[in-house]
Amino acid sequence: NLFMRLLLISIIIFIPLKNISALENKIIIKIENEIITTIDVENEKNYLKALNPNIRNIDDNRLNLISKNSLIREKIKQNEILKYTDKIKLDEKFLNVLVEQRYSRLKFNDKNQFLNYITEYNIDIKTIEKKLSIEALWNQIIYQKFSKNIKIDKNKLIEEIKIKFAEGEKNFLLSEILFKIDNKKNLKKKYSEIIKDINKENFESAALIHSISDSSNFGGKLGWIKESSLNETIRSEIINLKKGDISNPIFTTNGYLILKIDEIEYIKKKYDEKNELNELIKLKTNQQLNQLSIIYFNKIKKNSNINEL
């Protein structure tokens, strides 16, 4: 009848237009002979959310920027890799090991669980395999180019190990306040406001008022955390603090973090000097290679033709 025909016409006119707009694919960045599109950015956002759960709460504009930068890094690395090989491909066994490492970090027991999980984010395993392959091949190039530049003082490391285990491993009883700001210019003002509330009341009350973390319900209490479990940024900010001290704001992907040292203790434990030395050599080697990787990448990026459209 006439009503149904008019209804059908209205559906044809109005509904698809919204979908077309949502799915419109534009080239937004050109890097040499490679392009990045709006859909590439959306896919990258999904990838980053799936593999880095901590960034899911980041606002969309900032996540867009993070995703663009991530894709630019990937395209630059891919272009460099293809100067040394015909295609982005790893040995299948090695690739499977990398995939297993990836899903193990996310606490999945097997690959099928992981595959079901990434499907929820519209990601297929081929995408992940390609990204892992690019990183592995890039690291291979960095190692081949710069491994001879690595300097390791084994005697110094042995002394570090002896000192570390003589006093025991440092453990912190921590409380946190996690907060966000719209503009970095407001950081000092917000930090001063929080410190004022801490001094006026106490840290627990300030956490309830200001913290966006779930821990705010418990006064910001995090419990005991080993020094070795802290990432390098946080560790460097609190390592020299004493009981009762409060850290400066620490930037994280979820916002800015203020930590209070409620207690410090040292736990002595037995150790195998050879194993500890090997682990420390591996850590120091990776740190140096990572620094060299950043320097080399920045050099290539500077010489790359990158155009934002």
PDB file of C-alpha atoms in Angstrom:
ATOM      1  CA  ASN A   1       0.000   0.000   0.000  1.00  0.00           C
ATOM      2  CA  LEU A   2       0.966   3.673  -0.224  1.00  0.00           C
ATOM      3  CA  PHE A   3       2.017   3.941   3.460  1.00  0.00           C
ATOM      4  CA  MET A   4       4.419   1.008   3.187  1.00  0.00           C
ATOM      5  CA  ARG A   5       5.919   2.371  -0.032  1.00  0.00           C
ATOM      6  CA  LEU A   6       6.527   5.765   1.600  1.00  0.00           C
ATOM      7  CA  LEU A   7       8.048   4.069   4.651  1.00  0.00           C
ATOM      8  CA  LEU A   8      10.370   2.031   2.422  1.00  0.00           C
ATOM      9  CA  ILE A   9      11.439   5.164   0.546  1.00  0.00           C
ATOM     10  CA  SER A  10      12.191   6.977   3.831  1.00  0.00           C
ATOM     11  CA  ILE A  11      14.351   4.053   4.984  1.00  0.00           C
ATOM     12  CA  ILE A  12      16.250   4.066   1.686  1.00  0.00           C
ATOM     13  CA  ILE A  13      16.801   7.826   1.884  1.00  0.00           C
ATOM     14  CA  PHE A  14      17.754   8.283   5.523  1.00  0.00           C
ATOM     15  CA  ILE A  15      19.336   5.149   6.954  1.00  0.00           C
ATOM     16  CA  PRO A  16      22.032   4.392   4.358  1.00  0.00           C
ATOM     17  CA  LEU A  17      23.258   8.007   4.368  1.00  0.00           C
ATOM     18  CA  LYS A  18      24.278   7.666   8.012  1.00  0.00           C
ATOM     19  CA  ASN A  19      26.084   4.385   7.330  1.00  0.00           C
ATOM     20  CA  ILE A  20      27.872   5.779   4.282  1.00  0.00           C
ATOM     21  CA  SER A  21      29.106   8.699   6.362  1.00  0.00           C
ATOM     22  CA  ALA A  22      30.300   6.367   9.125  1.00  0.00           C
ATOM     23  CA  LEU A  23      32.151   4.107   6.688  1.00  0.00           C
ATOM     24  CA  GLU A  24      33.553   6.797   4.396  1.00  0.00           C
ATOM     25  CA  ASN A  25      37.168   5.964   3.665  1.00  0.00           C
ATOM     26  CA  LYS A  26      39.568   8.822   3.008  1.00  0.00           C
ATOM     27  CA  ILE A  27      43.310   8.925   2.527  1.00  0.00           C
ATOM     28  CA  ILE A  28      44.584  11.084   5.396  1.00  0.00           C
ATOM     29  CA  ILE A  29      48.353  10.442   5.355  1.00  0.00           C
ATOM     30  CA  LYS A  30      50.880   9.530   2.663  1.00  0.00           C
ATOM     31  CA  ILE A  31      54.276   8.090   3.599  1.00  0.00           C
ATOM     32  CA  GLU A  32      56.448   7.601   0.529  1.00  0.00           C
ATOM     33  CA  ASN A  33      54.414   5.117  -1.543  1.00  0.00           C
ATOM     34  CA  GLU A  34      52.227   4.004   1.393  1.00  0.00           C
ATOM     35  CA  ILE A  35      48.890   5.482   2.486  1.00  0.00           C
ATOM     36  CA  ILE A  36      46.909   5.611   5.736  1.00  0.00           C
ATOM     37  CA  THR A  37      43.123   5.939   5.532  1.00  0.00           C
ATOM     38  CA  THR A  38      40.352   6.749   7.993  1.00  0.00           C
ATOM     39  CA  ILE A  39      39.435   3.058   8.093  1.00  0.00           C
ATOM     40  CA  ASP A  40      43.072   2.153   8.804  1.00  0.00           C
ATOM     41  CA  VAL A  41      42.922   4.468  11.830  1.00  0.00           C
ATOM     42  CA  GLU A  42      39.660   2.897  13.046  1.00  0.00           C
ATOM     43  CA  ASN A  43      41.149  -0.584  12.671  1.00  0.00           C
ATOM     44  CA  GLU A  44      44.283   0.512  14.532  1.00  0.00           C
ATOM     45  CA  LYS A  45      42.145   1.890  17.369  1.00  0.00           C
ATOM     46  CA  ASN A  46      40.445  -1.494  17.659  1.00  0.00           C
ATOM     47  CA  TYR A  47      43.804  -3.259  17.602  1.00  0.00           C
ATOM     48  CA  LEU A  48      45.248  -1.018  20.318  1.00  0.00           C
ATOM     49  CA  LYS A  49      42.156  -1.373  22.497  1.00  0.00           C
ATOM     50  CA  ALA A  50      42.214  -5.155  22.165  1.00  0.00           C
ATOM     51  CA  LEU A  51      45.891  -5.588  22.989  1.00  0.00           C
ATOM     52  CA  ASN A  52      46.230  -2.735  25.490  1.00  0.00           C
ATOM     53  CA  PRO A  53      43.166  -2.825  27.768  1.00  0.00           C
ATOM     54  CA  ASN A  54      44.487   0.143  29.788  1.00  0.00           C
ATOM     55  CA  ILE A  55      43.896   2.570  26.912  1.00  0.00           C
ATOM     56  CA  ARG A  56      40.191   1.843  26.485  1.00  0.00           C
ATOM     57  CA  ASN A  57      39.252   4.821  28.641  1.00  0.00           C
ATOM     58  CA  ILE A  58      41.272   7.338  26.620  1.00  0.00           C
ATOM     59  CA  ASP A  59      39.094   9.938  24.876  1.00  0.00           C
ATOM     60  CA  ASP A  60      38.495   9.370  21.166  1.00  0.00           C
ATOM     61  CA  ASN A  61      40.445  12.397  19.882  1.00  0.00           C
ATOM     62  CA  ARG A  62      43.557  11.377  21.758  1.00  0.00           C
ATOM     63  CA  LEU A  63      43.145   7.752  20.707  1.00  0.00           C
ATOM     64  CA  ASN A  64      42.884   8.917  17.090  1.00  0.00           C
ATOM     65  CA  LEU A  65      46.236  10.671  17.425  1.00  0.00           C
ATOM     66  CA  ILE A  66      47.840   7.652  19.122  1.00  0.00           C
ATOM     67  CA  SER A  67      46.528   5.386  16.340  1.00  0.00           C
ATOM     68  CA  LYS A  68      47.808   7.670  13.563  1.00  0.00           C
ATOM     69  CA  ASN A  69      51.262   7.827  15.151  1.00  0.00           C
ATOM     70  CA  SER A  70      51.255   4.056  15.597  1.00  0.00           C
ATOM     71  CA  LEU A  71      50.453   3.538  11.906  1.00  0.00           C
ATOM     72  CA  ILE A  72      53.082   6.077  10.819  1.00  0.00           C
ATOM     73  CA  ARG A  73      55.715   4.188  12.855  1.00  0.00           C
ATOM     74  CA  GLU A  74      54.588   0.901  11.344  1.00  0.00           C
ATOM     75  CA  LYS A  75      54.665   2.176   7.742  1.00  0.00           C
ATOM     76  CA  ILE A  76      58.125   3.706   8.197  1.00  0.00           C
ATOM     77  CA  LYS A  77      59.468   0.478   9.684  1.00  0.00           C
ATOM     78  CA  GLN A  78      57.827  -1.582   6.933  1.00  0.00           C
ATOM     79  CA  ASN A  79      59.398   0.585   4.222  1.00  0.00           C
ATOM     80  CA  GLU A  80      62.810   0.180   5.833  1.00  0.00           C
ATOM     81  CA  ILE A  81      62.412  -3.604   6.202  1.00  0.00           C
ATOM     82  CA  LEU A  82      61.524  -3.938   2.521  1.00  0.00           C
ATOM     83  CA  LYS A  83      64.925  -2.497   1.633  1.00  0.00           C
ATOM     84  CA  TYR A  84      66.443  -5.697   3.018  1.00  0.00           C
ATOM     85  CA  THR A  85      63.865  -8.332   2.084  1.00  0.00           C
ATOM     86  CA  ASP A  86      61.234  -8.899  -0.608  1.00  0.00           C
ATOM     87  CA  LYS A  87      58.288  -9.409   1.739  1.00  0.00           C
ATOM     88  CA  ILE A  88      57.178  -9.214   5.360  1.00  0.00           C
ATOM     89  CA  LYS A  89      57.392 -12.861   6.369  1.00  0.00           C
ATOM     90  CA  LEU A  90      58.671 -14.822   9.371  1.00  0.00           C
ATOM     91  CA  ASP A  91      59.377 -18.476   9.924  1.00  0.00           C
ATOM     92  CA  GLU A  92      56.012 -20.005  10.860  1.00  0.00           C
ATOM     93  CA  LYS A  93      57.261 -21.622  14.087  1.00  0.00           C
ATOM     94  CA  PHE A  94      58.804 -18.359  15.276  1.00  0.00           C
ATOM     95  CA  LEU A  95      55.635 -16.462  14.360  1.00  0.00           C
ATOM     96  CA  ASN A  96      53.540 -18.933  16.372  1.00  0.00           C
ATOM     97  CA  VAL A  97      55.798 -18.340  19.377  1.00  0.00           C
ATOM     98  CA  LEU A  98      55.263 -14.567  19.060  1.00  0.00           C
ATOM     99  CA  VAL A  99      51.488 -15.012  18.818  1.00  0.00           C
ATOM    100  CA  GLU A 100      51.543 -17.247  21.902  1.00  0.00           C
ATOM    101  CA  GLN A 101      53.574 -14.654  23.809  1.00  0.00           C
ATOM    102  CA  ARG A 102      51.043 -12.020  22.815  1.00  0.00           C
ATOM    103  CA  TYR A 103      47.944 -13.872  24.004  1.00  0.00           C
ATOM    104  CA  SER A 104      49.708 -15.127  27.136  1.00  0.00           C
ATOM    105  CA  ARG A 105      50.282 -11.506  28.186  1.00  0.00           C
ATOM    106  CA  LEU A 106      46.526 -11.023  27.986  1.00  0.00           C
ATOM    107  CA  LYS A 107      46.052 -14.090  30.240  1.00  0.00           C
ATOM    108  CA  PHE A 108      44.479 -16.334  27.590  1.00  0.00           C
ATOM    109  CA  ASN A 109      45.170 -20.048  27.931  1.00  0.00           C
ATOM    110  CA  ASP A 110      45.117 -20.928  24.241  1.00  0.00           C
ATOM    111  CA  LYS A 111      44.946 -19.482  20.756  1.00  0.00           C
ATOM    112  CA  ASN A 112      41.231 -20.206  20.277  1.00  0.00           C
ATOM    113  CA  GLN A 113      40.313 -18.047  23.268  1.00  0.00           C
ATOM    114  CA  PHE A 114      42.475 -15.289  21.812  1.00  0.00           C
ATOM    115  CA  LEU A 115      40.888 -15.608  18.354  1.00  0.00           C
ATOM    116  CA  ASN A 116      37.399 -15.320  19.844  1.00  0.00           C
ATOM    117  CA  TYR A 117      38.499 -12.274  21.807  1.00  0.00           C
ATOM    118  CA  ILE A 118      39.999 -10.349  18.865  1.00  0.00           C
ATOM    119  CA  THR A 119      36.916 -11.125  16.757  1.00  0.00           C
ATOM    120  CA  GLU A 120      34.952  -8.919  19.174  1.00  0.00           C
ATOM    121  CA  TYR A 121      37.176  -6.040  18.012  1.00  0.00           C
ATOM    122  CA  ASN A 122      36.844  -6.910  14.298  1.00  0.00           C
ATOM    123  CA  ILE A 123      40.479  -7.977  14.119  1.00  0.00           C
ATOM    124  CA  ASP A 124      41.703 -11.080  12.309  1.00  0.00           C
ATOM    125  CA  ILE A 125      44.801 -13.104  13.145  1.00  0.00           C
ATOM    126  CA  LYS A 126      46.502 -12.124   9.862  1.00  0.00           C
ATOM    127  CA  THR A 127      46.541  -8.486  10.977  1.00  0.00           C
ATOM    128  CA  ILE A 128      48.207  -9.406  14.253  1.00  0.00           C
ATOM    129  CA  GLU A 129      50.675 -11.733  12.534  1.00  0.00           C
ATOM    130  CA  LYS A 130      51.701  -8.967  10.125  1.00  0.00           C
ATOM    131  CA  LYS A 131      52.218  -6.465  12.938  1.00  0.00           C
ATOM    132  CA  LEU A 132      54.257  -8.956  14.961  1.00  0.00           C
ATOM    133  CA  SER A 133      56.301  -9.777  11.853  1.00  0.00           C
ATOM    134  CA  ILE A 134      57.089  -6.110  11.211  1.00  0.00           C
ATOM    135  CA  GLU A 135      58.279  -5.624  14.800  1.00  0.00           C
ATOM    136  CA  ALA A 136      60.357  -8.814  14.748  1.00  0.00           C
ATOM    137  CA  LEU A 137      62.012  -7.983  11.417  1.00  0.00           C
ATOM    138  CA  TRP A 138      62.668  -4.416  12.540  1.00  0.00           C
ATOM    139  CA  ASN A 139      64.322  -5.710  15.732  1.00  0.00           C
ATOM    140  CA  GLN A 140      66.383  -8.084  13.609  1.00  0.00           C
ATOM    141  CA  ILE A 141      67.660  -5.172  11.509  1.00  0.00           C
ATOM    142  CA  ILE A 142      68.482  -3.156  14.643  1.00  0.00           C
ATOM    143  CA  TYR A 143      70.390  -6.089  16.137  1.00  0.00           C
ATOM    144  CA  GLN A 144      72.355  -6.729  12.946  1.00  0.00           C
ATOM    145  CA  LYS A 145      73.257  -3.057  12.612  1.00  0.00           C
ATOM    146  CA  PHE A 146      74.044  -2.176  16.197  1.00  0.00           C
ATOM    147  CA  SER A 147      74.783  -5.282  18.286  1.00  0.00           C
ATOM    148  CA  LYS A 148      78.510  -4.536  17.996  1.00  0.00           C
ATOM    149  CA  ASN A 149      77.861  -1.187  19.708  1.00  0.00           C
ATOM    150  CA  ILE A 150      76.443  -2.804  22.858  1.00  0.00           C
ATOM    151  CA  LYS A 151      78.678  -2.276  25.885  1.00  0.00           C
ATOM    152  CA  ILE A 152      78.171  -4.489  28.934  1.00  0.00           C
ATOM    153  CA  ASP A 153      80.395  -4.312  32.014  1.00  0.00           C
ATOM    154  CA  LYS A 154      79.879  -7.758  33.592  1.00  0.00           C
ATOM    155  CA  ASN A 155      81.915  -6.949  36.708  1.00  0.00           C
ATOM    156  CA  LYS A 156      79.777  -3.899  37.367  1.00  0.00           C
ATOM    157  CA  LEU A 157      76.598  -5.963  36.932  1.00  0.00           C
ATOM    158  CA  ILE A 158      77.855  -8.619  39.381  1.00  0.00           C
ATOM    159  CA  GLU A 159      78.420  -5.859  41.951  1.00  0.00           C
ATOM    160  CA  GLU A 160      74.869  -4.581  41.326  1.00  0.00           C
ATOM    161  CA  ILE A 161      73.499  -8.081  41.928  1.00  0.00           C
ATOM    162  CA  LYS A 162      75.439  -8.511  45.172  1.00  0.00           C
ATOM    163  CA  ILE A 163      74.262  -5.138  46.492  1.00  0.00           C
ATOM    164  CA  LYS A 164      70.658  -5.840  45.485  1.00  0.00           C
ATOM    165  CA  PHE A 165      70.500  -9.196  47.238  1.00  0.00           C
ATOM    166  CA  ALA A 166      72.507  -8.069  50.265  1.00  0.00           C
ATOM    167  CA  GLU A 167      69.739  -5.710  51.354  1.00  0.00           C
ATOM    168  CA  GLY A 168      66.884  -7.652  49.771  1.00  0.00           C
ATOM    169  CA  GLU A 169      64.300  -6.718  47.186  1.00  0.00           C
ATOM    170  CA  LYS A 170      62.527  -3.440  47.832  1.00  0.00           C
ATOM    171  CA  ASN A 171      58.762  -3.667  48.294  1.00  0.00           C
ATOM    172  CA  PHE A 172      56.411  -0.686  48.477  1.00  0.00           C
ATOM    173  CA  LEU A 173      53.036  -0.410  50.184  1.00  0.00           C
ATOM    174  CA  LEU A 174      51.374   2.079  47.835  1.00  0.00           C
ATOM    175  CA  SER A 175      48.282   4.233  47.562  1.00  0.00           C
ATOM    176  CA  GLU A 176      47.266   6.046  44.387  1.00  0.00           C
ATOM    177  CA  ILE A 177      45.268   8.943  43.028  1.00  0.00           C
ATOM    178  CA  LEU A 178      44.626   8.758  39.281  1.00  0.00           C
ATOM    179  CA  PHE A 179      43.237  11.877  37.635  1.00  0.00           C
ATOM    180  CA  LYS A 180      42.668  13.387  34.210  1.00  0.00           C
ATOM    181  CA  ILE A 181      42.948  16.954  32.955  1.00  0.00           C
ATOM    182  CA  ASP A 182      41.628  18.545  29.760  1.00  0.00           C
ATOM    183  CA  ASN A 183      44.798  20.541  29.190  1.00  0.00           C
ATOM    184  CA  LYS A 184      48.356  19.845  30.310  1.00  0.00           C
ATOM    185  CA  LYS A 185      48.637  23.515  31.295  1.00  0.00           C
ATOM    186  CA  ASN A 186      46.237  22.758  34.148  1.00  0.00           C
ATOM    187  CA  LEU A 187      48.455  19.990  35.606  1.00  0.00           C
ATOM    188  CA  LYS A 188      50.241  22.169  38.173  1.00  0.00           C
ATOM    189  CA  LYS A 189      46.968  23.712  39.365  1.00  0.00           C
ATOM    190  CA  LYS A 190      45.241  20.315  39.675  1.00  0.00           C
ATOM    191  CA  TYR A 191      48.215  18.775  41.502  1.00  0.00           C
ATOM    192  CA  SER A 192      48.292  21.698  43.963  1.00  0.00           C
ATOM    193  CA  GLU A 193      44.549  21.285  44.551  1.00  0.00           C
ATOM    194  CA  ILE A 194      44.982  17.569  45.335  1.00  0.00           C
ATOM    195  CA  ILE A 195      47.978  18.177  47.648  1.00  0.00           C
ATOM    196  CA  LYS A 196      45.935  20.850  49.465  1.00  0.00           C
ATOM    197  CA  ASP A 197      43.142  18.322  50.082  1.00  0.00           C
ATOM    198  CA  ILE A 198      45.682  15.703  51.227  1.00  0.00           C
ATOM    199  CA  ASN A 199      47.152  18.151  53.745  1.00  0.00           C
ATOM    200  CA  LYS A 200      43.706  19.334  54.862  1.00  0.00           C
ATOM    201  CA  GLU A 201      42.206  15.865  55.311  1.00  0.00           C
ATOM    202  CA  ASN A 202      44.356  12.854  54.349  1.00  0.00           C
ATOM    203  CA  PHE A 203      45.391  10.892  51.270  1.00  0.00           C
ATOM    204  CA  GLU A 204      42.440   8.485  51.558  1.00  0.00           C
ATOM    205  CA  SER A 205      39.872  11.309  51.507  1.00  0.00           C
ATOM    206  CA  ALA A 206      41.639  13.027  48.594  1.00  0.00           C
ATOM    207  CA  ALA A 207      41.561   9.744  46.656  1.00  0.00           C
ATOM    208  CA  LEU A 208      37.788   9.493  47.148  1.00  0.00           C
ATOM    209  CA  ILE A 209      37.363  13.064  45.884  1.00  0.00           C
ATOM    210  CA  HIS A 210      39.813  13.175  42.975  1.00  0.00           C
ATOM    211  CA  SER A 211      40.744   9.651  41.827  1.00  0.00           C
ATOM    212  CA  ILE A 212      39.064   8.066  38.800  1.00  0.00           C
ATOM    213  CA  SER A 213      40.562   4.665  39.646  1.00  0.00           C
ATOM    214  CA  ASP A 214      38.488   1.844  41.154  1.00  0.00           C
ATOM    215  CA  SER A 215      40.911   1.933  44.078  1.00  0.00           C
ATOM    216  CA  SER A 216      39.371   5.265  45.152  1.00  0.00           C
ATOM    217  CA  ASN A 217      36.649   3.277  46.933  1.00  0.00           C
ATOM    218  CA  PHE A 218      39.382   1.924  49.204  1.00  0.00           C
ATOM    219  CA  GLY A 219      41.135   5.241  49.781  1.00  0.00           C
ATOM    220  CA  GLY A 220      43.469   4.599  46.851  1.00  0.00           C
ATOM    221  CA  LYS A 221      45.075   1.561  48.530  1.00  0.00           C
ATOM    222  CA  LEU A 222      47.040  -0.629  46.089  1.00  0.00           C
ATOM    223  CA  GLY A 223      48.725  -3.001  48.554  1.00  0.00           C
ATOM    224  CA  TRP A 224      52.297  -4.292  48.464  1.00  0.00           C
ATOM    225  CA  ILE A 225      54.094  -4.057  45.113  1.00  0.00           C
ATOM    226  CA  LYS A 226      57.614  -5.311  44.354  1.00  0.00           C
ATOM    227  CA  GLU A 227      60.097  -2.877  42.867  1.00  0.00           C
ATOM    228  CA  SER A 228      60.721  -5.362  40.028  1.00  0.00           C
ATOM    229  CA  SER A 229      56.999  -5.259  39.130  1.00  0.00           C
ATOM    230  CA  LEU A 230      57.004  -1.500  38.527  1.00  0.00           C
ATOM    231  CA  ASN A 231      57.543  -0.111  35.056  1.00  0.00           C
ATOM    232  CA  GLU A 232      60.654   2.014  34.601  1.00  0.00           C
ATOM    233  CA  THR A 233      58.807   5.362  34.568  1.00  0.00           C
ATOM    234  CA  ILE A 234      57.050   4.746  37.890  1.00  0.00           C
ATOM    235  CA  ARG A 235      60.091   3.092  39.460  1.00  0.00           C
ATOM    236  CA  SER A 236      62.341   6.058  38.667  1.00  0.00           C
ATOM    237  CA  GLU A 237      59.799   8.466  40.181  1.00  0.00           C
ATOM    238  CA  ILE A 238      59.425   6.682  43.533  1.00  0.00           C
ATOM    239  CA  ILE A 239      62.662   4.734  44.041  1.00  0.00           C
ATOM    240  CA  ASN A 240      64.228   7.463  46.208  1.00  0.00           C
ATOM    241  CA  LEU A 241      61.068   8.382  48.122  1.00  0.00           C
ATOM    242  CA  LYS A 242      60.740   7.593  51.825  1.00  0.00           C
ATOM    243  CA  LYS A 243      57.837   6.352  53.921  1.00  0.00           C
ATOM    244  CA  GLY A 244      55.059   8.949  53.885  1.00  0.00           C
ATOM    245  CA  ASP A 245      56.364  10.735  50.769  1.00  0.00           C
ATOM    246  CA  ILE A 246      54.083  11.604  47.862  1.00  0.00           C
ATOM    247  CA  SER A 247      55.262  11.493  44.244  1.00  0.00           C
ATOM    248  CA  ASN A 248      55.044  14.149  41.587  1.00  0.00           C
ATOM    249  CA  PRO A 249      52.364  13.519  38.915  1.00  0.00           C
ATOM    250  CA  ILE A 250      53.383  10.565  36.728  1.00  0.00           C
ATOM    251  CA  PHE A 251      51.998  10.435  33.183  1.00  0.00           C
ATOM    252  CA  THR A 252      50.287   7.157  32.239  1.00  0.00           C
ATOM    253  CA  THR A 253      47.995   6.156  29.371  1.00  0.00           C
ATOM    254  CA  ASN A 254      45.006   6.405  31.741  1.00  0.00           C
ATOM    255  CA  GLY A 255      45.826   9.849  33.129  1.00  0.00           C
ATOM    256  CA  TYR A 256      48.185  11.295  35.728  1.00  0.00           C
ATOM    257  CA  LEU A 257      49.165   9.211  38.740  1.00  0.00           C
ATOM    258  CA  ILE A 258      50.114  10.359  42.238  1.00  0.00           C
ATOM    259  CA  LEU A 259      51.601   7.680  44.497  1.00  0.00           C
ATOM    260  CA  LYS A 260      52.024   7.723  48.272  1.00  0.00           C
ATOM    261  CA  ILE A 261      54.611   5.508  49.967  1.00  0.00           C
ATOM    262  CA  ASP A 262      52.738   4.026  52.944  1.00  0.00           C
ATOM    263  CA  GLU A 263      55.518   1.606  53.892  1.00  0.00           C
ATOM    264  CA  ILE A 264      58.777   0.152  52.576  1.00  0.00           C
ATOM    265  CA  GLU A 265      60.275  -3.241  53.355  1.00  0.00           C
ATOM    266  CA  TYR A 266      63.144  -5.356  52.053  1.00  0.00           C
ATOM    267  CA  ILE A 267      62.745  -9.088  51.486  1.00  0.00           C
ATOM    268  CA  LYS A 268      65.908 -11.178  51.284  1.00  0.00           C
ATOM    269  CA  LYS A 269      65.907 -14.226  49.065  1.00  0.00           C
ATOM    270  CA  LYS A 270      68.323 -16.799  47.686  1.00  0.00           C
ATOM    271  CA  TYR A 271      69.592 -16.299  44.184  1.00  0.00           C
ATOM    272  CA  ASP A 272      71.661 -17.897  41.451  1.00  0.00           C
ATOM    273  CA  GLU A 273      74.342 -15.368  40.488  1.00  0.00           C
ATOM    274  CA  LYS A 274      74.809 -16.842  36.995  1.00  0.00           C
ATOM    275  CA  ASN A 275      71.079 -16.697  36.190  1.00  0.00           C
ATOM    276  CA  GLU A 276      70.744 -13.197  37.642  1.00  0.00           C
ATOM    277  CA  LEU A 277      73.729 -12.043  35.595  1.00  0.00           C
ATOM    278  CA  ASN A 278      72.311 -13.506  32.387  1.00  0.00           C
ATOM    279  CA  GLU A 279      68.952 -11.820  33.028  1.00  0.00           C
ATOM    280  CA  LEU A 280      70.616  -8.488  33.786  1.00  0.00           C
ATOM    281  CA  ILE A 281      72.787  -8.730  30.652  1.00  0.00           C
ATOM    282  CA  LYS A 282      69.654  -9.425  28.613  1.00  0.00           C
ATOM    283  CA  LEU A 283      67.866  -6.457  30.203  1.00  0.00           C
ATOM    284  CA  LYS A 284      70.772  -4.029  29.688  1.00  0.00           C
ATOM    285  CA  THR A 285      71.255  -5.253  26.107  1.00  0.00           C
ATOM    286  CA  ASN A 286      67.578  -4.721  25.303  1.00  0.00           C
ATOM    287  CA  GLN A 287      67.662  -1.258  26.877  1.00  0.00           C
ATOM    288  CA  GLN A 288      70.636  -0.227  24.741  1.00  0.00           C
ATOM    289  CA  LEU A 289      69.149  -1.744  21.593  1.00  0.00           C
ATOM    290  CA  ASN A 290      65.886   0.058  22.301  1.00  0.00           C
ATOM    291  CA  GLN A 291      67.712   3.386  22.569  1.00  0.00           C
ATOM    292  CA  LEU A 292      69.565   2.692  19.317  1.00  0.00           C
ATOM    293  CA  SER A 293      66.286   1.668  17.686  1.00  0.00           C
ATOM    294  CA  ILE A 294      64.675   4.988  18.627  1.00  0.00           C
ATOM    295  CA  ILE A 295      67.644   6.974  17.305  1.00  0.00           C
ATOM    296  CA  TYR A 296      67.675   5.006  14.037  1.00  0.00           C
ATOM    297  CA  PHE A 297      63.896   5.291  13.619  1.00  0.00           C
ATOM    298  CA  ASN A 298      63.940   9.056  14.179  1.00  0.00           C
ATOM    299  CA  LYS A 299      66.678   9.404  11.578  1.00  0.00           C
ATOM    300  CA  ILE A 300      64.628   7.451   9.013  1.00  0.00           C
ATOM    301  CA  LYS A 301      61.450   9.346   9.903  1.00  0.00           C
ATOM    302  CA  LYS A 302      63.214  12.674   9.415  1.00  0.00           C
ATOM    303  CA  ASN A 303      64.211  11.591   5.902  1.00  0.00           C
ATOM    304  CA  SER A 304      60.787  10.149   5.048  1.00  0.00           C
ATOM    305  CA  ASN A 305      58.286  12.016   2.962  1.00  0.00           C
ATOM    306  CA  ILE A 306      55.229  12.219   5.260  1.00  0.00           C
ATOM    307  CA  ASN A 307      52.213  14.227   4.096  1.00  0.00           C
ATOM    308  CA  GLU A 308      49.038  14.693   6.131  1.00  0.00           C
ATOM    309  CA  LEU A 309      46.142  15.463   3.806  1.00  0.00           C
TER     310      LEU A 309
END
